[in-house]
């Protein structure tokens, strides 16, 4: 963003940071995240940044991060959704019953049937989307405040799930389904490198495409060195992340069991890296899709316009009621998706699945710079927010801080993050 | 000649308040019609029935002699009716181009927003309307009152309006910018647009308008040709709510 009134007569002097044109807020958040990592790295003697912990950290973040991207749209539109944890729980209950009881019992698909996982997942996504759409209809067309609708939902949906399962924990789950949980389903070293390579190429293509589009209209572009630096940074981050996940190896005992199950003997000195978990890959795809929606589609543009000025949006011919339904339905869909991942990670459906997730999800979005006054928020911010919170929690657990202290620290960070954000915006003369 | 716009017997009430009470006005191509009256007289509400923001409780609207049903702002836009609202109706968190194209975005063949083309078009029209405008990348909340106004004006002018509604377009402007808007109105008038201009400055009305409609308490006091009356006649109508004797 250019903050000065640039005039052609006096070419602006820009320092190297401005020439890179990297979002300052993004930089601040990465800085905060790096600081958190550095502190824990020191106090844990390096354990915090071990491949194993980074692997676990990303897996633990996925479910909340996916929902946080949807919450950005909700909050940008000046609404709130307190029911996400409850929707996740109901979707999870439905999926648990589907794969462990109904499909085998009623439809006669025996355990391990290839159709069980896809049917189950579609059910979860549909349940989430339907409840989300219902929320949106109540908010958009019936004009009930979102806070009330979703506070009701918070009380309702989890316990509808409770009746479905008669309060029981449901396990064991379908083997294919478990692949979406994290450690049980990773791409392995080679495929991870390939995915990283493809992602790098795609990122470079996007950066190059944006540059060419600007040039074709005669808009100013970054100097070549800055463009190169940004490209190198992006590729470095992608490949570095893959390298770390690849370097975390399956425990020897687990490998032995895998070989034994196949009736083979494990060769001496054999090792195998985990690589990219499928759940993390899903989060990355969600992040990309949601960013494209936010920045490059009419739908996204209307969300931000409505959040910035609902009257203006209405006068521009935007159907803000239908928009509300779509936003909440999308949120519900993402809850369903998170339910798949959370349930697969726990390898069961416990009735307290996703408890307090609504607060984690809202906190992630808000730490990530989403303004409750509406109109402002980013997808990458929400994901970084989720990552920062999970890091704090897991880091403190590592140094032996108990749960009450963890909550206190996360609470303080939440308020602090919003305070810093407000100061930052005031500096820029916004709001 | 058929009028470009004819609003017949329009009424609209909010709760118990009759904001507009059986008002009829019309507008011809190449004509500027001023709407005058105290705050709360019902000027904005009346033109919002034409722009699609409100639906009248009673009355009819004719465009080119054809009866039309304007249910929302999309309908109005489809009839080439463009509006600059008193509140400007800008999304403060979005930049100038996003506001200019709000609800009518340009898209690439793949259906994604064509940001660069929208920015290029915005730069093109701004070069004509407000050559000093530079803040294309900033959200409009970072703009001055005059700059915001020029974004709202650009949005109304860009889409080839035939009927232009301007609700106090110079309220936030300095003298120089006000002069620019006056020149723009005269140019658009020459191009054959019909313009409804809500304006408090009586001198601007006398200079720019062909006819003036005076409203008070939701009712039309009268319609006069500005070259047949004096400033004081119109002021009298606004204050007393009565038509002067000499104007027929
Ligand atoms: N949306 C609304 N809800 C309730 N009352 C309104 C609304 N819009 C306008 N009014 C009322 O209608 C009357 C006319 O207002 P308005 O058309 O804004 O006047 P003007 O533009 O001439 O100053 C006022 O009494 C105002 O309070
Ligand atoms: Mg008004």
XYZ file of C-alpha atoms and ligand atoms in Angstrom:
707
model
C 0.000 0.000 0.000
C 1.295 3.438 -0.843
C 0.725 5.685 2.107
C 1.969 8.946 0.657
C 0.295 11.083 -1.933
C 2.646 10.326 -4.776
C 2.984 12.984 -7.391
C 4.890 12.530 -10.640
C 6.749 15.817 -10.154
C 8.506 14.612 -7.018
C 9.399 10.926 -7.353
C 8.975 9.405 -3.910
C 11.982 8.088 -2.103
C 11.280 4.620 -0.903
C 13.472 2.559 1.344
C 14.349 -1.035 0.573
C 11.482 -2.361 2.668
C 8.916 -0.291 0.796
C 10.384 -1.387 -2.516
C 9.732 -4.977 -1.529
C 6.085 -3.963 -1.084
C 5.497 -6.557 1.602
C 2.487 -5.888 3.747
C 3.687 -4.304 7.007
C 1.044 -6.036 9.089
C 2.040 -9.413 7.677
C 5.627 -8.600 8.555
C 4.618 -7.667 12.098
C 2.741 -10.902 12.598
C 5.563 -13.002 11.235
C 7.856 -11.079 13.568
C 5.616 -11.846 16.553
C 5.428 -15.496 15.560
C 9.212 -15.653 15.159
C 9.630 -14.092 18.597
C 7.360 -16.685 20.195
C 9.285 -19.472 18.461
C 12.641 -17.998 19.463
C 11.665 -17.699 23.134
C 10.430 -21.273 23.346
C 13.400 -22.476 21.329
C 15.713 -21.037 23.964
C 13.822 -22.243 27.040
C 13.277 -25.746 25.629
C 16.903 -26.179 24.535
C 15.874 -26.343 20.888
C 13.151 -28.957 21.355
C 10.447 -26.472 20.360
C 11.806 -26.126 16.840
C 12.583 -29.797 16.345
C 11.113 -31.368 13.214
C 8.897 -33.486 15.431
C 7.395 -30.524 17.251
C 6.913 -28.454 14.112
C 5.169 -31.444 12.561
C 2.857 -31.821 15.549
C 2.259 -28.097 15.797
C 1.042 -27.837 12.212
C -1.206 -30.868 12.616
C -2.746 -29.455 15.779
C -3.373 -26.081 14.148
C -5.219 -27.307 11.044
C -8.744 -27.692 12.384
C -8.933 -24.275 14.062
C -7.088 -22.578 11.205
C -9.538 -23.868 8.592
C -12.505 -22.546 10.558
C -10.689 -19.258 11.243
C -10.547 -18.510 7.511
C -14.348 -18.724 7.399
C -14.654 -16.647 10.549
C -12.743 -13.857 8.790
C -15.593 -13.485 6.301
C -18.189 -13.594 9.071
C -16.472 -10.939 11.179
C -15.580 -8.776 8.183
C -19.336 -8.701 7.499
C -19.906 -7.470 11.076
C -21.368 -10.762 12.275
C -20.074 -13.415 14.647
C -20.435 -17.181 14.771
C -20.386 -18.728 18.244
C -21.694 -22.065 17.015
C -18.680 -23.351 15.059
C -17.540 -25.752 17.787
C -21.068 -27.096 18.147
C -21.517 -27.501 14.387
C -18.203 -29.343 14.282
C -19.414 -31.625 17.064
C -22.702 -32.437 15.316
C -20.995 -33.018 11.960
C -18.548 -35.270 13.760
C -21.358 -37.167 15.501
C -23.138 -37.709 12.182
C -19.920 -38.912 10.564
C -19.128 -41.176 13.472
C -22.548 -42.797 13.306
C -22.385 -42.954 9.521
C -19.121 -44.885 9.267
C -19.344 -46.996 12.413
C -23.091 -47.736 12.617
C -25.404 -46.685 9.798
C -23.394 -47.570 6.694
C -22.336 -50.996 8.018
C -25.591 -51.650 9.910
C -28.357 -50.256 7.725
C -26.801 -50.166 4.261
C -24.741 -53.313 4.726
C -21.383 -51.895 3.666
C -18.878 -54.079 5.501
C -16.020 -52.492 7.442
C -13.300 -51.167 5.136
C -15.610 -50.773 2.153
C -14.114 -48.049 -0.135
C -17.383 -46.095 -0.220
C -17.525 -45.553 3.538
C -14.997 -42.728 3.740
C -16.362 -40.603 0.855
C -20.008 -41.052 1.905
C -19.112 -40.153 5.470
C -17.209 -37.048 4.482
C -19.931 -35.807 2.143
C -22.395 -36.241 5.007
C -20.241 -34.175 7.348
C -19.798 -31.393 4.796
C -23.526 -31.335 3.991
C -24.547 -31.210 7.647
C -22.161 -28.329 8.297
C -23.260 -26.403 5.214
C -26.954 -26.890 5.960
C -26.696 -25.645 9.535
C -24.556 -22.734 8.395
C -27.142 -21.818 5.764
C -29.876 -21.987 8.401
C -27.861 -19.615 10.604
C -27.405 -17.285 7.646
C -31.098 -17.328 6.825
C -32.053 -16.491 10.404
C -29.534 -13.644 10.463
C -30.005 -12.306 6.932
C -33.705 -12.748 6.260
C -35.218 -12.924 9.737
C -32.970 -10.180 11.101
C -32.087 -11.985 14.320
C -28.651 -10.811 15.501
C -25.925 -13.325 14.635
C -24.764 -13.305 18.243
C -28.148 -14.652 19.385
C -28.662 -17.121 16.536
C -25.262 -18.697 17.015
C -25.382 -18.550 20.812
C -28.514 -20.640 20.474
C -26.668 -22.886 18.025
C -23.837 -23.297 20.522
C -26.342 -24.804 22.956
C -28.351 -26.752 20.394
C -26.138 -28.550 17.892
C -23.628 -30.255 20.158
C -26.466 -31.803 22.126
C -28.367 -32.877 19.026
C -25.176 -34.803 18.311
C -25.228 -36.103 21.876
C -28.693 -37.612 21.317
C -27.559 -39.130 18.000
C -24.737 -41.021 19.655
C -26.601 -41.566 22.932
C -23.677 -39.815 24.571
C -21.211 -42.528 23.578
C -17.744 -42.088 22.150
C -17.678 -43.639 18.698
C -14.723 -45.746 17.565
C -13.047 -47.403 15.752
C -13.247 -45.387 12.557
C -12.767 -46.299 8.915
C -9.093 -46.730 7.926
C -9.278 -44.509 4.838
C -11.029 -41.819 6.848
C -8.163 -41.800 9.370
C -5.761 -40.664 6.626
C -7.166 -37.132 7.032
C -6.118 -36.799 10.669
C -2.454 -35.923 10.227
C 0.268 -38.346 11.250
C -1.636 -41.370 9.897
C -1.876 -39.843 6.433
C 1.231 -38.160 5.052
C 2.482 -37.883 1.485
C 5.931 -39.326 2.139
C 9.242 -37.741 1.194
C 9.201 -37.929 -2.608
C 5.627 -36.802 -3.135
C 6.135 -33.980 -0.639
C 9.109 -32.684 -2.633
C 7.031 -32.854 -5.816
C 4.129 -30.999 -4.179
C 6.569 -28.385 -2.829
C 8.070 -27.962 -6.278
C 4.688 -27.561 -7.930
C 3.611 -25.077 -5.250
C 6.802 -23.077 -5.843
C 6.190 -22.987 -9.581
C 2.589 -21.902 -9.024
C 3.689 -19.142 -6.618
C 6.301 -17.852 -9.065
C 3.757 -17.899 -11.855
C 1.311 -15.864 -9.771
C 3.954 -13.273 -8.839
C 5.121 -13.036 -12.450
C 1.555 -12.800 -13.752
C 0.721 -9.948 -11.376
C 3.845 -8.094 -12.504
C 3.018 -8.505 -16.176
C -0.568 -7.379 -15.656
C 0.625 -4.228 -13.897
C 3.150 -3.523 -16.625
C 0.576 -3.941 -19.371
C -1.427 -1.092 -17.827
C 1.648 1.015 -17.217
C 1.404 0.826 -13.424
C 4.615 0.974 -11.402
C 6.174 -2.383 -10.530
C 8.803 -3.515 -8.044
C 12.415 -3.213 -9.157
C 13.802 -6.478 -10.527
C 16.011 -7.116 -7.481
C 13.032 -6.778 -5.147
C 10.913 -9.044 -7.317
C 13.729 -11.605 -7.277
C 14.099 -11.322 -3.513
C 10.376 -11.898 -2.954
C 10.416 -14.902 -5.277
C 13.451 -16.391 -3.549
C 11.839 -15.838 -0.149
C 8.607 -17.546 -1.169
C 10.322 -20.558 -2.724
C 12.688 -20.763 0.246
C 9.773 -20.817 2.691
C 7.856 -23.475 0.772
C 10.821 -25.791 0.253
C 12.153 -25.197 3.774
C 8.785 -26.206 5.225
C 8.737 -29.380 3.123
C 12.327 -30.152 4.117
C 11.474 -29.936 7.818
C 8.427 -32.180 7.502
C 10.442 -34.636 5.428
C 13.204 -34.777 8.021
C 10.824 -35.972 10.748
C 11.081 -39.723 10.595
C 8.639 -42.420 11.574
C 9.655 -44.124 14.829
C 11.554 -47.389 14.273
C 8.980 -49.381 16.261
C 6.174 -48.123 14.058
C 8.118 -48.927 10.878
C 8.788 -52.451 12.128
C 5.075 -52.956 12.724
C 4.251 -51.743 9.217
C 6.729 -54.186 7.704
C 5.476 -57.006 9.898
C 1.908 -56.316 8.861
C 3.038 -56.773 5.265
C 4.786 -59.948 6.219
C 8.236 -58.537 5.417
C 11.346 -57.928 7.462
C 12.559 -54.360 7.813
C 16.020 -53.878 6.238
C 18.782 -52.803 8.615
C 19.124 -49.001 8.914
C 15.875 -48.317 7.042
C 14.298 -44.924 7.734
C 11.281 -43.109 6.354
C 10.287 -39.425 6.649
C 6.691 -38.399 7.229
C 6.520 -35.560 4.728
C 3.500 -33.349 4.228
C 0.386 -34.469 6.120
C -2.784 -34.584 4.004
C -4.574 -32.424 6.587
C -1.950 -29.695 6.234
C -2.249 -29.919 2.458
C -6.010 -29.404 2.842
C -5.414 -26.339 5.013
C -3.074 -24.911 2.364
C -5.652 -25.505 -0.365
C -8.370 -23.896 1.790
C -6.092 -20.915 2.439
C -5.422 -20.428 -1.266
C -9.077 -20.837 -2.230
C -10.309 -18.473 0.484
C -7.673 -15.876 -0.453
C -8.745 -16.037 -4.096
C -12.376 -15.687 -3.004
C -11.541 -12.709 -0.792
C -9.451 -10.840 -3.314
C -10.424 -11.883 -6.796
C -14.145 -12.714 -6.822
C -17.320 -10.645 -6.704
C -18.457 -12.665 -3.684
C -15.373 -11.644 -1.716
C -15.542 -8.058 -2.861
C -19.169 -7.864 -1.699
C -18.272 -9.309 1.695
C -15.719 -6.580 2.290
C -17.945 -3.847 0.859
C -20.831 -4.911 3.083
C -18.561 -4.925 6.120
C -17.177 -1.499 5.251
C -20.562 0.112 4.675
C -23.722 -2.028 4.598
C -25.846 0.836 3.237
C -23.431 1.491 0.402
C -23.433 -2.197 -0.462
C -27.209 -2.250 -0.520
C -27.382 0.887 -2.672
C -24.902 -0.700 -5.088
C -27.406 -3.444 -5.730
C -25.717 -6.112 -3.613
C -28.173 -8.599 -2.133
C -26.779 -8.451 1.388
C -29.317 -10.927 2.779
C -28.386 -13.662 0.352
C -24.755 -12.757 0.928
C -25.264 -13.419 4.650
C -26.678 -16.865 3.907
C -23.709 -17.674 1.677
C -21.144 -16.543 4.247
C -22.648 -18.610 7.034
C -23.109 -21.611 4.737
C -19.429 -21.376 3.806
C -18.552 -21.193 7.495
C -20.657 -24.304 8.108
C -18.940 -26.121 5.244
C -15.557 -25.338 6.772
C -16.806 -26.609 10.159
C -17.699 -29.877 8.423
C -14.244 -30.034 6.883
C -12.623 -29.342 10.237
C -14.811 -32.037 11.784
C -13.336 -34.591 9.371
C -9.803 -33.610 10.302
C -10.395 -33.272 14.044
C -12.204 -36.589 14.272
C -9.625 -38.422 12.200
C -6.851 -36.958 14.345
C -8.552 -38.166 17.538
C -9.376 -41.478 15.806
C -12.807 -41.388 17.406
C -15.820 -39.168 17.953
C -15.836 -38.020 21.584
C -18.831 -35.872 22.544
C -16.643 -33.028 23.721
C -14.914 -32.726 20.340
C -14.356 -29.096 19.387
C -15.384 -27.749 22.778
C -14.384 -24.064 23.061
C -13.297 -24.072 19.420
C -15.569 -21.084 18.777
C -13.393 -19.018 21.078
C -10.137 -20.289 19.590
C -11.396 -19.619 16.081
C -12.581 -16.088 16.867
C -9.339 -15.383 18.733
C -7.280 -16.639 15.785
C -9.128 -14.369 13.361
C -8.843 -11.392 15.684
C -5.163 -11.939 16.548
C -4.704 -12.129 12.795
C -5.948 -8.578 12.380
C -9.645 -9.060 11.633
C -11.503 -6.031 13.001
C -14.765 -6.670 14.839
C -16.017 -3.328 13.529
C -16.079 -4.960 10.117
C -14.555 -4.500 6.689
C -11.003 -5.507 7.572
C -9.331 -8.902 7.747
C -7.082 -11.293 5.880
C -7.008 -15.048 5.419
C -3.260 -15.357 6.001
C -3.673 -13.309 9.176
C -6.225 -15.717 10.602
C -4.013 -18.725 9.844
C -0.998 -17.034 11.409
C -3.214 -16.163 14.371
C -4.172 -19.806 14.793
C -0.521 -20.809 14.510
C 0.574 -18.246 17.109
C -2.044 -19.459 19.588
C -1.205 -23.113 19.072
C 2.503 -22.344 19.434
C 1.913 -20.555 22.704
C -0.109 -23.431 24.028
C 2.175 -26.192 22.891
C 5.307 -24.286 23.909
C 4.000 -23.663 27.376
C 2.935 -27.269 27.721
C 6.481 -28.215 26.770
C 8.028 -26.102 29.506
C 5.547 -27.553 31.971
C 3.139 -24.643 32.367
C -0.262 -25.946 33.431
C -3.529 -25.385 31.567
C -4.733 -22.422 33.675
C -1.523 -20.504 32.979
C -1.779 -21.367 29.269
C -5.238 -19.840 29.149
C -4.100 -16.720 30.976
C -1.247 -16.166 28.542
C -3.395 -16.746 25.443
C -5.975 -14.320 26.837
C -3.365 -11.639 27.422
C -1.933 -12.146 23.936
C -5.397 -11.781 22.415
C -6.014 -8.404 24.036
C -2.463 -7.266 23.363
C -2.671 -8.184 19.677
C -5.860 -6.208 19.190
C -4.409 -3.240 21.064
C -1.328 -3.215 18.837
C -3.523 -3.468 15.772
C -5.586 -0.481 16.875
C -2.442 1.577 17.484
C -1.123 0.584 14.081
C -4.296 1.653 12.324
C -4.421 4.914 14.239
C -0.916 5.683 13.032
C -2.048 5.196 9.476
C -4.973 7.536 10.095
C -7.562 4.858 9.534
C -10.677 4.786 11.686
C -41.740 16.248 -26.227
C -42.058 13.320 -23.807
C -40.291 13.921 -20.526
C -37.269 11.772 -19.738
C -38.609 11.198 -16.227
C -42.033 11.720 -14.839
C -42.797 10.952 -11.199
C -46.535 11.182 -10.568
C -48.206 11.541 -7.233
C -45.432 9.876 -5.239
C -46.093 9.216 -1.555
C -43.989 7.450 1.032
C -44.283 7.351 4.802
C -41.967 6.111 7.557
C -44.060 5.063 10.504
C -46.360 8.040 10.997
C -44.187 10.552 9.129
C -45.280 11.392 5.595
C -41.789 11.976 4.199
C -43.149 12.528 0.678
C -46.796 13.422 0.223
C -48.346 13.274 -3.283
C -45.445 14.889 -5.107
C -45.166 15.048 -8.912
C -42.029 16.170 -10.752
C -40.643 15.745 -14.244
C -37.376 16.130 -16.093
C -36.498 16.626 -19.776
C -33.326 15.626 -21.649
C -30.619 18.269 -21.372
C -32.391 19.820 -18.423
C -31.241 20.468 -14.868
C -34.026 20.525 -12.307
C -33.142 21.817 -8.857
C -34.788 20.387 -5.739
C -34.890 22.799 -2.840
C -36.238 22.853 0.671
C -35.222 22.772 4.299
C -33.592 19.737 5.847
C -36.240 17.099 6.304
C -38.404 18.461 3.489
C -38.295 15.066 1.755
C -35.915 15.782 -1.140
C -33.600 12.835 -0.561
C -36.499 10.487 0.080
C -38.209 11.544 -3.156
C -35.167 10.908 -5.343
C -34.481 7.634 -3.554
C -37.768 6.387 -4.990
C -36.284 7.041 -8.416
C -32.866 5.564 -7.634
C -34.432 2.360 -6.284
C -33.281 2.784 -2.688
C -36.913 3.073 -1.519
C -40.177 1.882 -3.002
C -42.905 4.484 -3.003
C -46.106 3.598 -1.140
C -48.126 5.164 -3.942
C -47.530 6.896 -7.261
C -46.095 6.065 -10.651
C -42.820 6.576 -12.444
C -42.512 6.979 -16.229
C -39.248 6.881 -18.154
C -39.500 8.083 -21.779
C -43.260 7.896 -21.343
C -43.135 4.215 -20.364
C -44.391 3.194 -16.949
C -41.619 1.465 -15.029
C -41.414 -0.488 -11.817
C -38.187 0.313 -9.980
C -37.902 -2.287 -7.253
C -34.248 -1.832 -6.362
C -31.099 0.028 -7.335
C -30.283 -2.592 -9.954
C -33.512 -1.791 -11.769
C -32.686 1.901 -11.688
C -29.183 1.323 -12.992
C -30.558 -0.812 -15.798
C -32.643 2.231 -16.806
C -29.447 4.335 -16.885
C -30.383 6.179 -13.718
C -27.250 6.983 -11.717
C -27.184 8.539 -8.282
C -24.726 10.444 -6.150
C -26.131 10.006 -2.664
C -25.928 12.652 0.000
C -24.030 10.170 2.163
C -21.857 9.270 -0.872
C -22.485 5.553 -0.214
C -18.825 4.581 -0.354
C -17.310 1.506 1.271
C -14.585 3.243 3.276
C -12.373 0.177 3.507
C -12.101 -0.253 -0.271
C -10.063 1.734 -2.758
C -11.396 4.100 -5.397
C -11.604 1.531 -8.193
C -13.453 -1.003 -6.014
C -15.995 1.647 -5.084
C -16.400 2.901 -8.615
C -17.220 -0.583 -9.887
C -19.061 -1.833 -6.797
C -21.902 -4.082 -7.939
C -20.687 -3.888 -11.563
C -17.186 -5.281 -11.395
C -15.183 -5.972 -14.522
C -14.133 -9.600 -14.697
C -11.614 -11.616 -16.677
C -12.796 -14.399 -19.011
C -12.308 -16.840 -16.115
C -14.757 -14.846 -13.972
C -12.209 -13.369 -11.570
C -12.102 -9.645 -10.811
C -10.043 -7.759 -13.359
C -8.335 -5.424 -10.881
C -5.866 -3.886 -13.288
C -8.481 -3.023 -15.876
C -10.721 -1.507 -13.202
C -7.823 0.569 -11.889
C -6.885 1.668 -15.412
C -10.472 2.734 -16.106
C -10.611 4.560 -12.781
C -7.416 6.426 -13.594
C -8.851 7.334 -16.973
C -12.076 8.847 -15.659
C -10.371 10.526 -12.707
C -7.914 12.201 -15.070
C -10.968 13.919 -16.561
C -12.909 14.658 -13.357
C -10.189 15.395 -10.847
C -6.697 15.486 -12.414
C -5.055 15.966 -9.005
C -6.359 12.640 -7.728
C -3.478 10.291 -6.890
C -4.632 7.962 -4.140
C -5.662 5.014 -6.250
C -4.205 2.394 -3.909
C -5.565 3.771 -0.621
C -8.898 2.875 0.972
C -11.241 5.818 0.488
C -11.312 6.441 4.246
C -7.844 7.937 3.764
C -9.169 10.506 1.267
C -10.261 14.087 1.841
C -13.915 15.063 1.571
C -13.391 16.424 -1.924
C -11.549 13.339 -3.101
C -14.294 11.091 -1.746
C -16.878 13.185 -3.481
C -15.035 12.868 -6.765
C -15.043 9.077 -6.407
C -18.820 9.158 -5.909
C -19.241 11.454 -8.903
C -16.975 9.292 -11.055
C -19.117 6.270 -10.236
C -22.252 8.046 -11.395
C -20.702 9.457 -14.561
C -18.699 6.425 -15.683
C -21.613 4.184 -16.633
C -23.188 6.386 -19.319
C -26.061 7.730 -17.287
C -29.041 9.285 -19.060
C -30.593 10.416 -15.824
C -28.325 11.720 -13.098
C -29.379 12.364 -9.516
C -27.043 14.524 -7.464
C -27.955 14.879 -3.789
C -25.972 17.830 -2.417
C -22.882 17.015 -4.492
C -20.891 20.034 -3.337
C -21.614 19.810 0.389
C -18.101 18.615 1.240
C -16.224 20.659 -1.335
C -14.075 23.786 -1.336
C -14.715 26.642 -3.775
C -12.377 25.335 -6.464
C -13.828 21.818 -6.426
C -17.359 23.246 -6.347
C -16.525 25.136 -9.517
C -15.330 21.883 -11.112
C -18.620 20.186 -10.292
C -20.535 23.135 -11.752
C -18.575 22.823 -14.992
C -19.179 19.083 -15.045
C -22.932 19.608 -14.652
C -22.924 22.036 -17.562
C -20.954 19.630 -19.730
C -23.257 16.696 -18.929
C -26.263 18.886 -19.650
C -24.832 19.711 -23.077
C -24.452 15.978 -23.688
C -28.207 15.679 -23.208
C -28.434 14.115 -19.729
C -31.303 15.015 -17.481
C -30.132 15.988 -14.003
C -31.932 16.275 -10.677
C -29.799 18.512 -8.493
C -30.448 18.855 -4.775
C -28.602 21.973 -3.695
C -28.825 24.475 -0.858
C -26.810 27.265 -2.444
C -29.442 29.424 -4.110
C -26.880 31.102 -6.397
C -25.726 27.755 -7.722
C -29.355 26.836 -8.386
C -29.992 30.077 -10.269
C -26.851 29.537 -12.349
C -27.096 25.811 -13.126
C -30.773 24.896 -13.135
C -33.489 25.391 -15.714
C -36.313 24.779 -13.278
C -36.547 24.539 -9.527
C -38.908 22.436 -7.430
C -39.446 23.605 -3.872
C -40.536 21.158 -1.185
C -41.686 21.648 2.381
C -42.859 19.038 4.897
C -42.994 16.345 2.256
C -45.170 18.358 -0.104
C -44.332 20.192 -3.291
C -44.702 23.932 -2.794
C -44.306 24.661 -6.481
C -42.198 24.381 -9.603
C -40.747 27.501 -11.258
C -38.535 28.364 -14.225
C -35.496 30.013 -12.679
C -35.301 32.693 -15.368
C -38.817 33.843 -14.482
C -38.195 34.372 -10.764
C -35.678 36.022 -8.434
C -33.554 34.484 -5.677
C -35.908 36.050 -3.172
C -38.964 34.464 -4.788
C -37.425 31.018 -4.341
C -36.249 31.772 -0.802
C -39.775 32.913 -0.053
C -41.149 29.620 -1.308
C -38.690 27.657 0.827
C -39.437 29.639 3.971
C -43.146 30.461 3.606
C -44.112 27.341 1.723
C -46.169 29.442 -0.729
C -45.768 30.148 -4.433
C -45.066 33.816 -5.261
C -47.965 35.637 -6.919
C -46.144 36.710 -10.116
C -44.905 33.231 -11.107
C -47.653 31.354 -12.848
N -35.198 5.611 6.424
C -35.977 6.492 7.110
N -36.642 6.085 8.214
C -37.427 6.957 8.904
N -37.598 8.244 8.574
C -36.964 8.711 7.483
C -36.109 7.865 6.703
N -35.596 8.597 5.685
C -36.104 9.840 5.823
N -36.922 9.913 6.905
C -37.668 11.102 7.330
O -38.306 11.637 6.195
C -38.251 13.043 6.226
C -37.586 13.564 4.956
O -36.197 13.294 5.014
P -35.217 13.578 3.804
O -35.825 13.081 2.563
O -33.881 13.046 4.168
O -35.166 15.175 3.786
P -34.197 16.140 2.956
O -33.345 15.314 2.065
O -35.114 17.039 2.229
O -33.388 16.874 3.982
C -37.541 13.448 7.492
O -38.503 13.724 8.469
C -36.756 12.196 7.846
O -36.577 12.121 9.230
Mg -31.270 15.109 2.047
